[in-house]
MMTF fields as JSON, N, C-alpha, C and O atoms, coordinates in Angstrom:
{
  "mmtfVersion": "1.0.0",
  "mmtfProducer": "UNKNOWN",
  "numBonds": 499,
  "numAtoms": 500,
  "numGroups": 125,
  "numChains": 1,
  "numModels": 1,
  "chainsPerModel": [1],
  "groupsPerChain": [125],
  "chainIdList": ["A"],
  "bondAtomList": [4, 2, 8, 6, 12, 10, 16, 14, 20, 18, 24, 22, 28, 26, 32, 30, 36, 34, 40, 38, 44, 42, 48, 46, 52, 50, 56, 54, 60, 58, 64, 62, 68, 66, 72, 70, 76, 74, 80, 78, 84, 82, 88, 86, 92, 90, 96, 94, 100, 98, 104, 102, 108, 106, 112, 110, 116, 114, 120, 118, 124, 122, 128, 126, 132, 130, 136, 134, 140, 138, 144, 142, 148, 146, 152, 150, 156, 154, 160, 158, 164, 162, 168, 166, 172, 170, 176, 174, 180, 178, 184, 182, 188, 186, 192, 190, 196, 194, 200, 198, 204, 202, 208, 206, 212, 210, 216, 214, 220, 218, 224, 222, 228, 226, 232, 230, 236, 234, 240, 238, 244, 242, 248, 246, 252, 250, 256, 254, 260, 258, 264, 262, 268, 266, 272, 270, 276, 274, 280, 278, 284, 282, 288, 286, 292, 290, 296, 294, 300, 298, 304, 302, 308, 306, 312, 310, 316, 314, 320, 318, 324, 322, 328, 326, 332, 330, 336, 334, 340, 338, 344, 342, 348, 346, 352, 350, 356, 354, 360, 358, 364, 362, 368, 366, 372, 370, 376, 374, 380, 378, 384, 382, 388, 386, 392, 390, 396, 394, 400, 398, 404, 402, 408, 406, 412, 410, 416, 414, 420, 418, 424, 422, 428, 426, 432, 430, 436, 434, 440, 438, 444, 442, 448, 446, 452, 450, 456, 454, 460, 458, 464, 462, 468, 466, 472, 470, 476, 474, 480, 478, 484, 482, 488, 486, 492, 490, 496, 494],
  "bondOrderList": [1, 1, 1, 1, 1, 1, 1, 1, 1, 1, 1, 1, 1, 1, 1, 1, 1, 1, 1, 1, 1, 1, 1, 1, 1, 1, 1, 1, 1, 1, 1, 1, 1, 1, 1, 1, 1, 1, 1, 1, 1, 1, 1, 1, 1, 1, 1, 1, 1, 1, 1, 1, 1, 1, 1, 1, 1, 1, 1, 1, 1, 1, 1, 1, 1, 1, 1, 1, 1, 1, 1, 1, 1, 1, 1, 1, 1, 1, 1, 1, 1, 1, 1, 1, 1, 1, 1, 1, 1, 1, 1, 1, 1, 1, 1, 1, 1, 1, 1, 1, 1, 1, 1, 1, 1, 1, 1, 1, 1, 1, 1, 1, 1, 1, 1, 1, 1, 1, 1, 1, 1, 1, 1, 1],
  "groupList": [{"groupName": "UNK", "atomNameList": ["N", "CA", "C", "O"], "elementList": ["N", "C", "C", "O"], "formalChargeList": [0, 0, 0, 0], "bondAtomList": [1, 0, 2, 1, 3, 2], "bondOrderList": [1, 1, 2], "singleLetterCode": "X", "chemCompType": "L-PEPTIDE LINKING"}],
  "groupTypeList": [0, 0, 0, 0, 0, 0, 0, 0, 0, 0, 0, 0, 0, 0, 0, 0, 0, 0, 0, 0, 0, 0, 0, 0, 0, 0, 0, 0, 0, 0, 0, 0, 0, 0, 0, 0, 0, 0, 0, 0, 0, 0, 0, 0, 0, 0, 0, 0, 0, 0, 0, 0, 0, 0, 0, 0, 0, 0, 0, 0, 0, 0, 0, 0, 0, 0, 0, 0, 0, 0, 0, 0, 0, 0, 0, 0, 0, 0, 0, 0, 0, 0, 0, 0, 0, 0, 0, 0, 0, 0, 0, 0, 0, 0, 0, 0, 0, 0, 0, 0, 0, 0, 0, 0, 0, 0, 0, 0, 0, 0, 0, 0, 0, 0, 0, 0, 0, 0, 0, 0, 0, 0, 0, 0, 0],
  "groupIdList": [1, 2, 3, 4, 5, 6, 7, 8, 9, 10, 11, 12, 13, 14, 15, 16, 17, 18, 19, 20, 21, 22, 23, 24, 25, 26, 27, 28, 29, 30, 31, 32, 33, 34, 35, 36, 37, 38, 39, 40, 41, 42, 43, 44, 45, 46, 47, 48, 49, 50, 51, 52, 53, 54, 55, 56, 57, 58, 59, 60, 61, 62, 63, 64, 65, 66, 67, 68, 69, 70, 71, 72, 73, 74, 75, 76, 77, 78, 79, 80, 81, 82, 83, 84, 85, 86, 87, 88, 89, 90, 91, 92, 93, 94, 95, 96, 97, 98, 99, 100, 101, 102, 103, 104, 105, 106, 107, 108, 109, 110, 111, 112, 113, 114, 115, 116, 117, 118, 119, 120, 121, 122, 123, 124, 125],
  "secStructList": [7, 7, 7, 7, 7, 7, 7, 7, 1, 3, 3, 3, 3, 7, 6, 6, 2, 2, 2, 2, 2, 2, 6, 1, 7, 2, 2, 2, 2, 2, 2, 2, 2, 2, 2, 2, 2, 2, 6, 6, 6, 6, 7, 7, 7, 1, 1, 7, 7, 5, 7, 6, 6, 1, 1, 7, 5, 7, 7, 7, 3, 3, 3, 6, 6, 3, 3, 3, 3, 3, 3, 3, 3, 3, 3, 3, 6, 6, 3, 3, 3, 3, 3, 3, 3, 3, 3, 7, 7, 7, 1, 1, 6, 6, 1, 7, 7, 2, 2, 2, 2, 2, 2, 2, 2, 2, 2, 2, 2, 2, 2, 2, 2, 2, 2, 2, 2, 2, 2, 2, 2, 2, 2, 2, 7],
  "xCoordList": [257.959, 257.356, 256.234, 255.363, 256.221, 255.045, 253.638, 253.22, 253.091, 251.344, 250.968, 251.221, 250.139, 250.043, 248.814, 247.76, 248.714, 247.782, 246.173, 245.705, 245.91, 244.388, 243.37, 243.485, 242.497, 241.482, 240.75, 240.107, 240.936, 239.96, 238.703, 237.796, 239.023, 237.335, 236.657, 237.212, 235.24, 234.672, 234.916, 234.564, 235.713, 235.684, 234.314, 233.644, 234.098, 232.433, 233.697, 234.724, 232.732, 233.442, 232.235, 231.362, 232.052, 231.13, 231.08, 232.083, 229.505, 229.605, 230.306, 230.087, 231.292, 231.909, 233.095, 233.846, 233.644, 234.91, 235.305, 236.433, 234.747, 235.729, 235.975, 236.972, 234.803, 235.268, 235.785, 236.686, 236.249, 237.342, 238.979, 239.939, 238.78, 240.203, 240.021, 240.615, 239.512, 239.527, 239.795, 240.325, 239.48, 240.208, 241.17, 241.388, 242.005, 243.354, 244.442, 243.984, 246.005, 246.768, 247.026, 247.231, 247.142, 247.74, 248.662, 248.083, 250.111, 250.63, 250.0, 250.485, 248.751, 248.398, 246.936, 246.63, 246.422, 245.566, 246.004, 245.409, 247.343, 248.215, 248.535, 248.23, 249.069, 249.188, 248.152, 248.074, 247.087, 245.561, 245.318, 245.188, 245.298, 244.615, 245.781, 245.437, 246.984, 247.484, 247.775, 248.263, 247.308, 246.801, 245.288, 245.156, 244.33, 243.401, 243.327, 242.464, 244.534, 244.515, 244.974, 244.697, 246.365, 247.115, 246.08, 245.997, 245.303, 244.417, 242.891, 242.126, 243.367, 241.906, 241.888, 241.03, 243.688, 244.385, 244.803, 245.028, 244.822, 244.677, 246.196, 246.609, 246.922, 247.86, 247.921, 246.943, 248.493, 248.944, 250.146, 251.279, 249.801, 250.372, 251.514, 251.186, 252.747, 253.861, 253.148, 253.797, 252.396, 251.741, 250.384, 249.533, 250.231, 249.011, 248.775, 249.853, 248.104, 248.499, 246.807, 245.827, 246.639, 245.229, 244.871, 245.601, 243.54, 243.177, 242.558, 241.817, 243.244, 243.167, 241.726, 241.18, 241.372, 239.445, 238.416, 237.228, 238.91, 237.779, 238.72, 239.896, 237.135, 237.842, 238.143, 237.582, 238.953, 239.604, 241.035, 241.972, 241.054, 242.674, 243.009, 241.962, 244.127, 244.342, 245.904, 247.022, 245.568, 246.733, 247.51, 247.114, 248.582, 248.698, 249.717, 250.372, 249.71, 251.042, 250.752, 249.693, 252.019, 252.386, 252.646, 253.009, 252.38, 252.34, 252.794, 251.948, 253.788, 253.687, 253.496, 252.903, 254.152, 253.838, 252.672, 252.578, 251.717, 250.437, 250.457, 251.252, 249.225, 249.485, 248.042, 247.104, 247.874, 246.373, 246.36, 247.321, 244.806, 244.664, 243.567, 242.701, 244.167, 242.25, 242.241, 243.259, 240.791, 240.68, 239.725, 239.042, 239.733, 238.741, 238.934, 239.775, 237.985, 238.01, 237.758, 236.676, 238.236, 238.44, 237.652, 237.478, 237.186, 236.801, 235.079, 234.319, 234.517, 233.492, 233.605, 233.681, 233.586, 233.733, 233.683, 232.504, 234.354, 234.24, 234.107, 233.874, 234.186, 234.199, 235.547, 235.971, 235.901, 236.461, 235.561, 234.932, 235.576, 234.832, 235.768, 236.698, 235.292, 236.86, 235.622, 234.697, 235.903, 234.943, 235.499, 234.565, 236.268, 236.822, 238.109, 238.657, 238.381, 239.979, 239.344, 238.349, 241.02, 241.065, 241.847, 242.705, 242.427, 243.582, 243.625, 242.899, 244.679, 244.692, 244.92, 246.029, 243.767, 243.992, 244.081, 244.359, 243.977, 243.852, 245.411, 246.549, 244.949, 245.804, 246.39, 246.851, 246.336, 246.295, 247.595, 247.65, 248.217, 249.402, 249.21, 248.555, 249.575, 249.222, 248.494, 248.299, 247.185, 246.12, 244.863, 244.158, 244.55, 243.025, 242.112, 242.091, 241.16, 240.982, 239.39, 239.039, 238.511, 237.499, 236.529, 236.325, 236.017, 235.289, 235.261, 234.408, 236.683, 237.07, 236.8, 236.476, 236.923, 236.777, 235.157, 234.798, 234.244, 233.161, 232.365, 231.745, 232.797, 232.584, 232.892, 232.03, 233.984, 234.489, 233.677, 233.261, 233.489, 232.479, 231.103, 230.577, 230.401, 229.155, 228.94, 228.041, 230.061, 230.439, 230.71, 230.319, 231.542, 231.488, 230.271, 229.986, 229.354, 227.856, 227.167, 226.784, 227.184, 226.58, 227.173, 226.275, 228.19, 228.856, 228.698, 228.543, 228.744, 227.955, 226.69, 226.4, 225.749, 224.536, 224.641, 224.336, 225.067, 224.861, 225.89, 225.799, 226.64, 227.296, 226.467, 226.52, 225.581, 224.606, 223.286, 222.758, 222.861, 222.125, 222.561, 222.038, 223.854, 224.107, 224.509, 224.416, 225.133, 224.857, 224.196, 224.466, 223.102, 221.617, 220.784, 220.233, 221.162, 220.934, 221.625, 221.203, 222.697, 223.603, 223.191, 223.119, 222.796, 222.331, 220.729, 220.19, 220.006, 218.489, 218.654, 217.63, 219.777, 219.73, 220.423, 220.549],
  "yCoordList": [265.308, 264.305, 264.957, 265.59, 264.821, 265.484, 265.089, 264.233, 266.043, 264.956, 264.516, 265.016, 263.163, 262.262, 262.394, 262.583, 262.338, 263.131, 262.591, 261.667, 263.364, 263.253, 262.936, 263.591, 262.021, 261.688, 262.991, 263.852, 262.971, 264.106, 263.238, 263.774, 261.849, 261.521, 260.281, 259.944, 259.807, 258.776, 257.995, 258.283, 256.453, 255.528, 254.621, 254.418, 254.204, 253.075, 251.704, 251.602, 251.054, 249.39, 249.127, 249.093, 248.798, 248.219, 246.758, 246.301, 246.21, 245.156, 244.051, 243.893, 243.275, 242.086, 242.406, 241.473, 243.867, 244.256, 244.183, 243.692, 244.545, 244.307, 242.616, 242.063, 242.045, 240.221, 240.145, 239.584, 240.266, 239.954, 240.138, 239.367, 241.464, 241.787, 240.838, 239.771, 240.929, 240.254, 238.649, 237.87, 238.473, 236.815, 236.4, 235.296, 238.127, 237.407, 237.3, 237.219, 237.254, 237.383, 238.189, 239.152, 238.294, 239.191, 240.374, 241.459, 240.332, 241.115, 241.668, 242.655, 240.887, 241.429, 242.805, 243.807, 242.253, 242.891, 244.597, 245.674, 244.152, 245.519, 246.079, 247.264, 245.522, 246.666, 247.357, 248.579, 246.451, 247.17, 248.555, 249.686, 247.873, 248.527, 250.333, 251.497, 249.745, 251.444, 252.244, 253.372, 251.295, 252.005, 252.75, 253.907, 252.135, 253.137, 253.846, 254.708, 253.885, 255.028, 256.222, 257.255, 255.691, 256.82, 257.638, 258.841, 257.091, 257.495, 258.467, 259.125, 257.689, 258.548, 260.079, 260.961, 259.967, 261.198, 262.132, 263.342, 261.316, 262.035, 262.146, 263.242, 261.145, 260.643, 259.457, 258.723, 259.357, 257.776, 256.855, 257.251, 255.232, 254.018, 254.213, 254.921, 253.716, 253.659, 252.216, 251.767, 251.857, 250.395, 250.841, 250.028, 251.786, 252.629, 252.852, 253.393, 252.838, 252.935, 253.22, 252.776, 253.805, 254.089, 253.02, 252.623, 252.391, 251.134, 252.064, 253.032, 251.25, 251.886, 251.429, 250.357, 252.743, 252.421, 252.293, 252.095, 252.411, 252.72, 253.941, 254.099, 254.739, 256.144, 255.255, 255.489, 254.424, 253.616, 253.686, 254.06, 253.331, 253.043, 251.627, 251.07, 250.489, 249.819, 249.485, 249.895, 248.749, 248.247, 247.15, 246.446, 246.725, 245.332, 245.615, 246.627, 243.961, 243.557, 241.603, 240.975, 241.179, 239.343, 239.088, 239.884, 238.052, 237.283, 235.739, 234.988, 235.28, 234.102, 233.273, 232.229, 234.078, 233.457, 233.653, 233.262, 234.492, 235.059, 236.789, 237.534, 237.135, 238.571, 238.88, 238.124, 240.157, 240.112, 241.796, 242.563, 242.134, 243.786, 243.998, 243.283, 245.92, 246.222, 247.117, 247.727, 247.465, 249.033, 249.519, 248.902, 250.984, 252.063, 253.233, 253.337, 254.301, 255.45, 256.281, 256.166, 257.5, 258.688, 260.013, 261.156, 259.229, 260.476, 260.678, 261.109, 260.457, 260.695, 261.673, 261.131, 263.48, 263.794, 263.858, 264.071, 263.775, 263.157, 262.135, 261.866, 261.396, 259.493, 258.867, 259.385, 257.982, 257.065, 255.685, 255.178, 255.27, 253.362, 252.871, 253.143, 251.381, 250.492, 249.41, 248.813, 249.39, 248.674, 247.278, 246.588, 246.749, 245.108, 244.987, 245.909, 243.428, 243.114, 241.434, 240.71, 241.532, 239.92, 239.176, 239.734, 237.75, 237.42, 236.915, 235.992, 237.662, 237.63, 236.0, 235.472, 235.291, 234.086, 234.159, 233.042, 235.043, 234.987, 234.457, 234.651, 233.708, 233.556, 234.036, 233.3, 235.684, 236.311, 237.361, 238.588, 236.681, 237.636, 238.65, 238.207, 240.034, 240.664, 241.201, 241.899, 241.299, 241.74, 241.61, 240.641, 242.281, 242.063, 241.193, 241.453, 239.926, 239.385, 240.054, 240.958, 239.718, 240.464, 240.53, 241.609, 239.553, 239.349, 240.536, 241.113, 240.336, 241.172, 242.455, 243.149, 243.082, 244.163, 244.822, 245.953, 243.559, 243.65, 244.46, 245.523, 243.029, 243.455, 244.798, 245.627, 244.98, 246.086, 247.335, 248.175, 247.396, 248.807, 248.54, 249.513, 247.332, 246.97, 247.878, 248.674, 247.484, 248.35, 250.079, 250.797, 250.382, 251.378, 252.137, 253.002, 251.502, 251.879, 252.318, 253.391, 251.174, 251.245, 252.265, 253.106, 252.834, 253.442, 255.051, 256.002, 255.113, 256.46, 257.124, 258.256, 255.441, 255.934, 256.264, 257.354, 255.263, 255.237, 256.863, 257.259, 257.569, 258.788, 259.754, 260.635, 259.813, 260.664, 260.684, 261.748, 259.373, 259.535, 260.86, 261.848, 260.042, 260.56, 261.937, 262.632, 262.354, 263.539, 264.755, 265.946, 263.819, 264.187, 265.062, 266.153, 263.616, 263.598, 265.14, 265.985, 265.172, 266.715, 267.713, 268.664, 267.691, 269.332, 269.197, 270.303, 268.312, 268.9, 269.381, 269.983, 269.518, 269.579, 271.349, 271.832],
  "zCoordList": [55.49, 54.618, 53.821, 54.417, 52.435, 51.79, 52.304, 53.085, 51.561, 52.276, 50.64, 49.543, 51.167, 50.504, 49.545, 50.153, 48.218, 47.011, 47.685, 48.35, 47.268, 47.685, 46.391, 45.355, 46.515, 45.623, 44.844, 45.446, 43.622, 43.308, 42.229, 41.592, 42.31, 41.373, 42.689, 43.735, 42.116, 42.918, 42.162, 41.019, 42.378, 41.873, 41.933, 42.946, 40.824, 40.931, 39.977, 39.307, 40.529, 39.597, 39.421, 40.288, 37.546, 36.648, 37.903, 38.45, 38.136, 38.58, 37.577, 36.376, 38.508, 38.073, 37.728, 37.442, 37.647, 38.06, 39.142, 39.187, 40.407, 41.85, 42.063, 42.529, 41.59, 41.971, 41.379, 42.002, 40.114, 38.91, 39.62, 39.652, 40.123, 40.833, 42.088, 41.932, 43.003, 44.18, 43.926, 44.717, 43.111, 42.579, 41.633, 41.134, 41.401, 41.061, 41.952, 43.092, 41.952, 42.889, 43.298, 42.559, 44.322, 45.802, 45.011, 44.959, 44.339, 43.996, 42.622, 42.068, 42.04, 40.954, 41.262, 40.617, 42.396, 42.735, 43.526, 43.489, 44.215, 44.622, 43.364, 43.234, 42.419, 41.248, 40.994, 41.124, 40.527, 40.134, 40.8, 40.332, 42.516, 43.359, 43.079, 42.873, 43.209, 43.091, 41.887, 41.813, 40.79, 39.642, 39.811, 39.411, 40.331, 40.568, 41.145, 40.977, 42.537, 43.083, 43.058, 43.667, 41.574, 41.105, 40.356, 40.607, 39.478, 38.851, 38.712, 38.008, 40.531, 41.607, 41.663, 41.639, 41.778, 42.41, 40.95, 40.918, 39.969, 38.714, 38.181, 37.801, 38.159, 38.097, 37.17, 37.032, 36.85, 35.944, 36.058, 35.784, 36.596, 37.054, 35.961, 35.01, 35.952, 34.858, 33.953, 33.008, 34.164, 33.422, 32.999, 32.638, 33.029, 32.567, 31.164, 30.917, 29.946, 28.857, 28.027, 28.624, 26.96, 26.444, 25.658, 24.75, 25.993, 25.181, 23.588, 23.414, 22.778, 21.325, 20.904, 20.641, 20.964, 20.301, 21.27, 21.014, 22.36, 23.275, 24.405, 24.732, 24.767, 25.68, 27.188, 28.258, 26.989, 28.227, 28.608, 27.903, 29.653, 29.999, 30.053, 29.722, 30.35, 30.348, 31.192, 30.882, 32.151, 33.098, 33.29, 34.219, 32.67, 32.411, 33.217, 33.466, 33.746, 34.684, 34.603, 34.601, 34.552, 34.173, 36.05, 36.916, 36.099, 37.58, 37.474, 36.99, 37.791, 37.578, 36.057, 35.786, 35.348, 33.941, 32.863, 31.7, 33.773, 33.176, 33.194, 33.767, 32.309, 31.902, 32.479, 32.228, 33.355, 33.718, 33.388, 33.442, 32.995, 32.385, 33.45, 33.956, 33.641, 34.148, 33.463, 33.135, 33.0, 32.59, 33.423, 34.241, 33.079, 33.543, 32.784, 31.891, 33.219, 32.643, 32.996, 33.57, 33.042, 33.78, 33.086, 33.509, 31.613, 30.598, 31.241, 30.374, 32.42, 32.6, 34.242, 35.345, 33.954, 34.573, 36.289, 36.573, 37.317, 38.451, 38.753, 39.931, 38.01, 38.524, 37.534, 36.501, 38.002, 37.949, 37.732, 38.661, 36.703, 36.334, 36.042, 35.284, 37.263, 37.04, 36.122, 36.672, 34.785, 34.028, 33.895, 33.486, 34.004, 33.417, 34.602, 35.206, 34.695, 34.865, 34.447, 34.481, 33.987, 33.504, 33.52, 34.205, 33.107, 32.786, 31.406, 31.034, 30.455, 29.54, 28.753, 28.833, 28.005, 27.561, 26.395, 25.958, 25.452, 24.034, 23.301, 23.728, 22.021, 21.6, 20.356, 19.484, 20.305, 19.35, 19.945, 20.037, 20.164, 20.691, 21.654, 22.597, 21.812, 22.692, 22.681, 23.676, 21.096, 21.202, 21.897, 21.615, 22.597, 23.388, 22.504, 21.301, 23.101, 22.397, 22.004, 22.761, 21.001, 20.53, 21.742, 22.298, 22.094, 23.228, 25.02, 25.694, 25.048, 26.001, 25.836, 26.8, 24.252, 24.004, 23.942, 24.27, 23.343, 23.575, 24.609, 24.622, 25.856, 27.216, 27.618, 27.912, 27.626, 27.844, 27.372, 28.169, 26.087, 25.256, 25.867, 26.408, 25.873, 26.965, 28.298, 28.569, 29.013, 30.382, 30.66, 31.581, 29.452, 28.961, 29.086, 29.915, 27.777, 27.573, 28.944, 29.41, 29.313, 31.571, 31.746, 31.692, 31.941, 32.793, 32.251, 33.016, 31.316, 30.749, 31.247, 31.637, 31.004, 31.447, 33.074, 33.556, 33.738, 35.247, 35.604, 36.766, 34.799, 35.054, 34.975, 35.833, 34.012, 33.367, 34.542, 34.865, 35.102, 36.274, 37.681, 38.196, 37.795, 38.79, 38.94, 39.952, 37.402, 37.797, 37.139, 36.985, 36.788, 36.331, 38.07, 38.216, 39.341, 40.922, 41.289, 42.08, 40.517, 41.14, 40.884, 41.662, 39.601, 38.966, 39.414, 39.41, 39.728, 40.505, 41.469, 41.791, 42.519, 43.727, 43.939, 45.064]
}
């Protein structure tokens, strides 16, 4: 049996990303969850896809008649940020709606900085 890929980043979740996932459904939250872990491992989910205009990824999967996304991003060396998940309500077809995208570049912003701390913490040491 092969051995099983090993993590090569630290995942952080922008606060209000892990409750976001933790309160959708069961099979939606297993997708999520092994999209970030494919991702951990430096790999990419087959539902994995680049959000256009921001250095993000984006994970969509439908449940029951609904369409739910997560993103994160990997472009911040050694970490993994799971910045957003949602369920998609817009009524602009399959475009992300403006708002979401907002948030999303907001979190982004955080997540830069809070990268830049930490491994600001690495190189003093």
């Amino acid at each position: 049996m092969p051995e099983p890929p090993k993590p090569s980043r630290q995942v952080i979740f922008v606060p209000g990303a892990r409750r976001a996932i933790q309160e959708m459904p069961l099979p939606v939250r297993r997708e999520f969850g092994q999209a970030i872990f494919e991702a951990e491992c430096g790999g990419r989910h087959p539902h994995a896809k680049p959000l256009k205009g921001i250095e993000a990824v984006e994970v969509v999967t439908d449940f029951d008649g609904d369409t739910f996304r997560a993103v994160y991003t990997v472009k911040l060396a050694g970490f993994l940020y799971v910045l957003d998940a949602f369920q998609k309500k817009s009524t602009t077809g399959r475009k992300t709606a403006t708002v979401d995208l907002d948030r999303i570049r907001a979190r982004l912003a955080a997540a830069r900085r809070d990268h830049k701390e930490r491994t600001k913490d690495q190189d003093a040491s």
